[in-house]
XYZ file of C-alpha atoms in Angstrom:
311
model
C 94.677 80.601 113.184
C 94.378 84.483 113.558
C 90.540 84.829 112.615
C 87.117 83.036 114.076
C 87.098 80.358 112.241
C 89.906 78.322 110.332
C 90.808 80.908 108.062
C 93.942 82.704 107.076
C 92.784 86.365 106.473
C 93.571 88.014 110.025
C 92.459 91.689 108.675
C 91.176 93.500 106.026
C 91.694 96.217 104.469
C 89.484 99.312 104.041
C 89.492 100.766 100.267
C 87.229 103.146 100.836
C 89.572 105.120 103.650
C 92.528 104.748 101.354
C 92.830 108.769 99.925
C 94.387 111.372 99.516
C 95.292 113.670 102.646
C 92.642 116.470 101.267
C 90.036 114.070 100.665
C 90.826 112.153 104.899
C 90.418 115.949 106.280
C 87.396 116.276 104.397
C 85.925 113.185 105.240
C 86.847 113.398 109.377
C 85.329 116.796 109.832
C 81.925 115.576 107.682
C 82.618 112.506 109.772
C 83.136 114.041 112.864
C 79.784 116.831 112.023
C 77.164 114.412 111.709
C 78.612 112.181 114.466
C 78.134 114.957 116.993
C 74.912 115.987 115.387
C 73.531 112.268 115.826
C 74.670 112.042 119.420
C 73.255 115.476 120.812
C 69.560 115.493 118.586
C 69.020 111.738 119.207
C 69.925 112.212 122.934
C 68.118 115.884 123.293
C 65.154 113.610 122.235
C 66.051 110.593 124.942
C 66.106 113.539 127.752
C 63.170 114.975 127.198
C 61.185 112.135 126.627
C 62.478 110.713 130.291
C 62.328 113.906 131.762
C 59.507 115.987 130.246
C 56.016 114.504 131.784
C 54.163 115.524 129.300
C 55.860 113.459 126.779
C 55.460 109.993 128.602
C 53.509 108.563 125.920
C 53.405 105.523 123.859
C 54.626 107.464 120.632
C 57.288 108.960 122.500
C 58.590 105.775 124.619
C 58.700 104.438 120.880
C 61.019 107.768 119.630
C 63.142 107.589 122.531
C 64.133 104.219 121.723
C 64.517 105.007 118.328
C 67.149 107.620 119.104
C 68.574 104.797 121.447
C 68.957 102.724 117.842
C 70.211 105.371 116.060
C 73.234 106.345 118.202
C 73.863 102.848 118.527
C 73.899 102.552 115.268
C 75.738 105.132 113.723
C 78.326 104.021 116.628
C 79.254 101.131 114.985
C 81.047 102.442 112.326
C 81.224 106.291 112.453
C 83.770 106.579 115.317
C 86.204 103.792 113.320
C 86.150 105.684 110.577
C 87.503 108.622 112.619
C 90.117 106.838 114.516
C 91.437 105.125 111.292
C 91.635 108.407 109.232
C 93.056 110.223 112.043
C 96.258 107.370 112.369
C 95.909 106.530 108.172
C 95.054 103.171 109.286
C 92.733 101.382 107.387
C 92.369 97.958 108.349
C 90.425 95.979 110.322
C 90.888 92.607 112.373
C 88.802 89.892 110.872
C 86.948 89.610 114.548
C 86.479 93.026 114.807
C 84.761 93.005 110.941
C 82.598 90.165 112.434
C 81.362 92.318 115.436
C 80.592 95.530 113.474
C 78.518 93.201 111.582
C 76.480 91.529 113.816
C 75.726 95.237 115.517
C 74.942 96.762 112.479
C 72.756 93.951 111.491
C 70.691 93.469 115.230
C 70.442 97.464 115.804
C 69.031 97.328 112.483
C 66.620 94.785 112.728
C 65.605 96.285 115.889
C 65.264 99.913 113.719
C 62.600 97.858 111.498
C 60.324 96.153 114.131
C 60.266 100.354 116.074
C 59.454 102.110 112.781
C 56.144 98.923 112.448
C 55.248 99.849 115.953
C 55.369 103.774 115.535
C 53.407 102.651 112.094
C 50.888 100.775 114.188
C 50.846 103.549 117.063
C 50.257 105.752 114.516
C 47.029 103.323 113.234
C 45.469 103.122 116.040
C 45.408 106.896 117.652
C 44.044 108.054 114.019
C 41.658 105.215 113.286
C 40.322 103.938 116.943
C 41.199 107.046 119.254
C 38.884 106.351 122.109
C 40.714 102.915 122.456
C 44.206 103.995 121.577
C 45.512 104.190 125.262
C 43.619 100.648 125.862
C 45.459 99.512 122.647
C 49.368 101.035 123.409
C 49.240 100.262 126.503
C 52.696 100.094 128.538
C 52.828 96.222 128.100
C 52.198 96.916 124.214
C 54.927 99.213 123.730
C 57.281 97.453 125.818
C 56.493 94.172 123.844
C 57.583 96.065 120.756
C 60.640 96.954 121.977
C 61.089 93.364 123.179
C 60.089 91.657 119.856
C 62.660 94.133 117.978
C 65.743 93.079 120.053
C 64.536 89.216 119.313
C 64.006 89.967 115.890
C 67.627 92.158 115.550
C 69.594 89.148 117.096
C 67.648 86.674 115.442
C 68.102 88.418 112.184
C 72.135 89.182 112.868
C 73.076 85.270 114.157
C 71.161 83.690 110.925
C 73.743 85.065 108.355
C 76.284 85.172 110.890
C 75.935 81.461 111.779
C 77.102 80.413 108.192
C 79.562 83.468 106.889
C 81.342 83.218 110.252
C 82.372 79.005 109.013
C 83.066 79.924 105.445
C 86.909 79.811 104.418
C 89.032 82.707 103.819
C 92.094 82.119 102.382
C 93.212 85.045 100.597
C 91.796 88.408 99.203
C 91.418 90.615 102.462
C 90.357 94.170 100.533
C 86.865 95.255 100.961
C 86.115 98.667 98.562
C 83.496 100.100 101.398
C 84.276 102.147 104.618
C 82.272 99.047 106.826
C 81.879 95.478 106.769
C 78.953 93.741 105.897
C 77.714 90.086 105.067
C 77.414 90.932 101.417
C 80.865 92.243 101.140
C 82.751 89.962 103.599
C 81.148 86.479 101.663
C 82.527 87.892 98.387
C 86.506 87.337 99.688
C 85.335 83.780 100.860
C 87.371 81.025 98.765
C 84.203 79.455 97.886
C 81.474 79.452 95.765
C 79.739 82.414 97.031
C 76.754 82.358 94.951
C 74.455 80.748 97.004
C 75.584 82.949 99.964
C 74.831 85.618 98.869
C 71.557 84.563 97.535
C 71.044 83.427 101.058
C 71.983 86.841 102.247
C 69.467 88.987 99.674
C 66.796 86.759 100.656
C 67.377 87.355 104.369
C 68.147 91.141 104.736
C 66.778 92.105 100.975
C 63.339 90.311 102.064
C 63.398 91.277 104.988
C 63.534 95.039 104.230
C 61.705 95.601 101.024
C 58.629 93.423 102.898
C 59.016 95.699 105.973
C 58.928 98.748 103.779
C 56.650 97.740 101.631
C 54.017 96.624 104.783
C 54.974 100.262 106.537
C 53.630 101.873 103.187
C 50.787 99.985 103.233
C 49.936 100.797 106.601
C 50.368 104.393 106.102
C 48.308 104.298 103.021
C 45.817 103.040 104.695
C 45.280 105.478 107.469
C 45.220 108.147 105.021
C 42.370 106.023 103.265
C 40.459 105.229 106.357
C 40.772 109.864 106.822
C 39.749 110.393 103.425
C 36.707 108.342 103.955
C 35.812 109.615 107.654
C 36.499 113.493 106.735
C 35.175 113.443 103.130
C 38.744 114.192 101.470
C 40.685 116.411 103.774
C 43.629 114.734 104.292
C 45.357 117.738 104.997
C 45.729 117.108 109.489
C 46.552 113.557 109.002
C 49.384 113.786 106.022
C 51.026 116.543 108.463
C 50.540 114.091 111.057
C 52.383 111.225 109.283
C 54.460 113.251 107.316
C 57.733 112.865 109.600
C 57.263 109.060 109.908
C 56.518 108.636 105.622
C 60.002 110.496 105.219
C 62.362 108.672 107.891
C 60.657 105.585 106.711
C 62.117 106.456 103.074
C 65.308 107.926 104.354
C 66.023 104.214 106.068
C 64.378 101.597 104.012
C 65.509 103.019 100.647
C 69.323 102.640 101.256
C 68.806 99.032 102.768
C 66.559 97.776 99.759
C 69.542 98.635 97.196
C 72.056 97.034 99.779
C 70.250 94.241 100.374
C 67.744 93.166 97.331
C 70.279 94.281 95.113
C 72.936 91.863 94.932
C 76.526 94.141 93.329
C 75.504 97.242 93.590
C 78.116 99.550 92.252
C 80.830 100.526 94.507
C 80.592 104.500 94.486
C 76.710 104.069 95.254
C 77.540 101.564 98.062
C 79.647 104.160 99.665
C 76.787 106.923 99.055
C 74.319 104.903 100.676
C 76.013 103.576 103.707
C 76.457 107.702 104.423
C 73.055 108.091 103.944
C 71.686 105.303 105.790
C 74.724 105.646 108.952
C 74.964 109.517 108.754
C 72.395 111.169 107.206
C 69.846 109.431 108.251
C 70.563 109.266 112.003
C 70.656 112.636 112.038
C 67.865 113.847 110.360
C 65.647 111.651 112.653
C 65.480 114.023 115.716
C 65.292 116.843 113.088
C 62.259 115.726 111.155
C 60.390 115.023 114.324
C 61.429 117.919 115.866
C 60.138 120.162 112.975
C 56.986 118.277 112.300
C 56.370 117.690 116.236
C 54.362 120.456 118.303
C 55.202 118.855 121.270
C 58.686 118.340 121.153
C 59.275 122.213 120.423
C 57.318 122.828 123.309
C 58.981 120.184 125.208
C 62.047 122.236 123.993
C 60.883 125.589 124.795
C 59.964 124.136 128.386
C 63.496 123.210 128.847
C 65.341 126.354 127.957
C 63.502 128.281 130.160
C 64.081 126.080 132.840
C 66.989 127.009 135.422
C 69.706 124.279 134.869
C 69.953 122.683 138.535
C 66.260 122.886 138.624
C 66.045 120.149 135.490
C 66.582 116.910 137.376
C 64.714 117.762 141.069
C-alpha cells in the first residue's frame, strides 16, 4: 500500500509540466519572477507593519497577515513547480498531492475570512468612525485571525475526510501544474459524481457566497457615503478601491474553479497562475499604490540608516 489510504496509485503525474525545453525555461524564470516578487512585497509589507509604529493598526495587523497568507500560499505550489522543471520531473507522491491540498485549501479559507474582516474594518472606520477603535479593537482583530485558521482547517479536513478514503486504482495523470480535490476525485475508481458535487457545494459555495457578501458590504459603504456626503463618492471609492480589486483578483479565479464543475483545461491552468502568482503579487502592489501610509512607511525606511532599523 504506497498511498494514504488502500489505494494503488503511489504518484501522479503532472501534465501540465510535461513541455518542451523552450516552453520549461520560460515557465521557471516567470516562475521563479513572481515567486521572488511575492516573497519580498508581501514581506516588505510584514516588516513594516511590525516595525513601523505608525502602522500598528487594526487595518494593518489585518494586511500583515494577509501577506503572511499569501506567501504561504503561493509556497505551496510555486517552489514545486521550480524544482520539478529544473530536474524534468513531473510527478508527485500521492501523500505529497494530499498535503499540497489540504494547504492550499486551509491558507485559502483563511484568505476568505481576512479579506471579510478588512471588509468589515473597512465598514466600520467609514460608517461609525468615532467608535471604530472601540469596534477593532485588538481582541477583534485577533478573533479574526483566529476564526480564519478554524474556518481554513475546518474547510480543508471536510473534503479531505472523504477524498482521502476514496479508491484509486489506476489513472494517475492530472492535466494541471497542482493538485486539487476537484482534480484528484476525477482519477478515483468510483462514481465521482456525487464527489464532486460535494466538492462545488463546499468550496464553490463557499466562495461565490463570500464574494458575493464582500460585494455587498462594499456596496454598501459606498451607499451609506453617497447618502452622508450628498453624492461624492469620490474619497471613499479611492479608499476601497485596492480592497474592490484584490477582492476580484482572488474570488474570481476560485468561483470558476470551484462553482464550475470541468472547467476547461487551458483556463484551469490560466487561473491557478492568476490566483497562485498573479495575484499574490499584486497584493502588496495595489496597497502600496493606493496606500498613503505605506509609501510613507516606505519613504521612512529608506532614509533610515540600516543598523539603526531594529534598535
Amino acid at each position: 500500500m504506497g498511498g494514504l489510504n488502500d489505494s494503488v496509485v503511489t504518484e501522479l503525474v503532472l501534465l501540465a509540466l510535461s513541455c518542451s525545453r523552450e516552453k520549461k525555461i520560460f515557465l521557471i524564470l516567470i516562475c521563479t519572477l513572481f515567486y521572488l516578487g511575492i516573497i519580498l512585497g508581501n514581506l516588505l509589507i510584514l516588516f513594516l507593519v511590525i516595525f513601523d509604529s505608525r502602522l500598528q493598526s487594526p487595518m494593518y495587523f489585518l494586511l500583515a497577515n494577509l501577506s503572511l497568507i499569501d506567501v504561504g500560499l503561493s509556497s505551496t505550489t510555486i517552489p514545486k513547480i521550480i524544482t520539478d522543471l529544473l530536474n524534468e520531473y513531473n510527478v508527485i507522491s500521492f501523500q505529497n498531492c494530499m498535503t499540497q491540498i489540504c494547504f492550499i485549501h486551509i491558507m485559502g479559507g483563511v484568505e476568505m475570512v481576512l479579506l471579510i474582516a478588512m471588509a468589515f474594518d473597512r465598514c466600520a472606520a467609514i460608517c461609525k468612525p468615532l467608535h471604530y477603535l472601540k469596534i477593532m479593537n485588538p481582541k477583534t482583530c485577533l478573533s479574526f485571525v483566529l476564526t480564519g485558521w478554524v474556518t481554513g482547517v475546518i474547510h480543508a479536513m471536510s473534503q479531505f475526510g472523504f477524498v482521502i478514503n476514496l479508491p484509486f486504482c489506476g489513472p494517475n495523470k492530472v492535466d494541471s501544474f497542482y493538485c486539487d480535490f476537484p482534480k484528484i476525485i476525477k482519477l478515483a475508481c468510483t462514481d465521482s459524481a456525487k464527489y464532486e458535487f460535494i466538492v462545488t457545494a463546499n468550496s464553490g459555495f463557499m466562495s461565490t457566497g463570500t464574494f458575493i457578501l464582500l460585494i455587498l458590504s462594499y456596496a454598501f459603504i459606498l451607499i451609506t457615503v453617497w447618502k452622508r456626503s450628498s453624492g461624492d463618492l469620490s474619497k471613499a471609492f479611492v479608499t476601497l478601491s485596492a480592497h474592490i480589486t484584490v477582492v476580484f483578483l482572488f474570488f474570481t479565479p476560485c468561483v470558476f474553479l470551484y462553482a464550475w464543475p470541468s472547467p476547461p483545461p487551458s483556463l484551469d491552468k490560466n487561473l491557478f497562475i492568476v490566483d497562485f502568482a498573479i495575484t499574490p503579487v499584486l497584493n502588496p502592489v495595489i496597497y502600496t499604490l493606493r496606500n498613503k501610509d505605506i509609501r510613507v512607511a516606505i519613504k521612512r525606511l529608506l532614509k533610515k540608516r540600516p543598523y539603526s532599523i531594529f534598535c
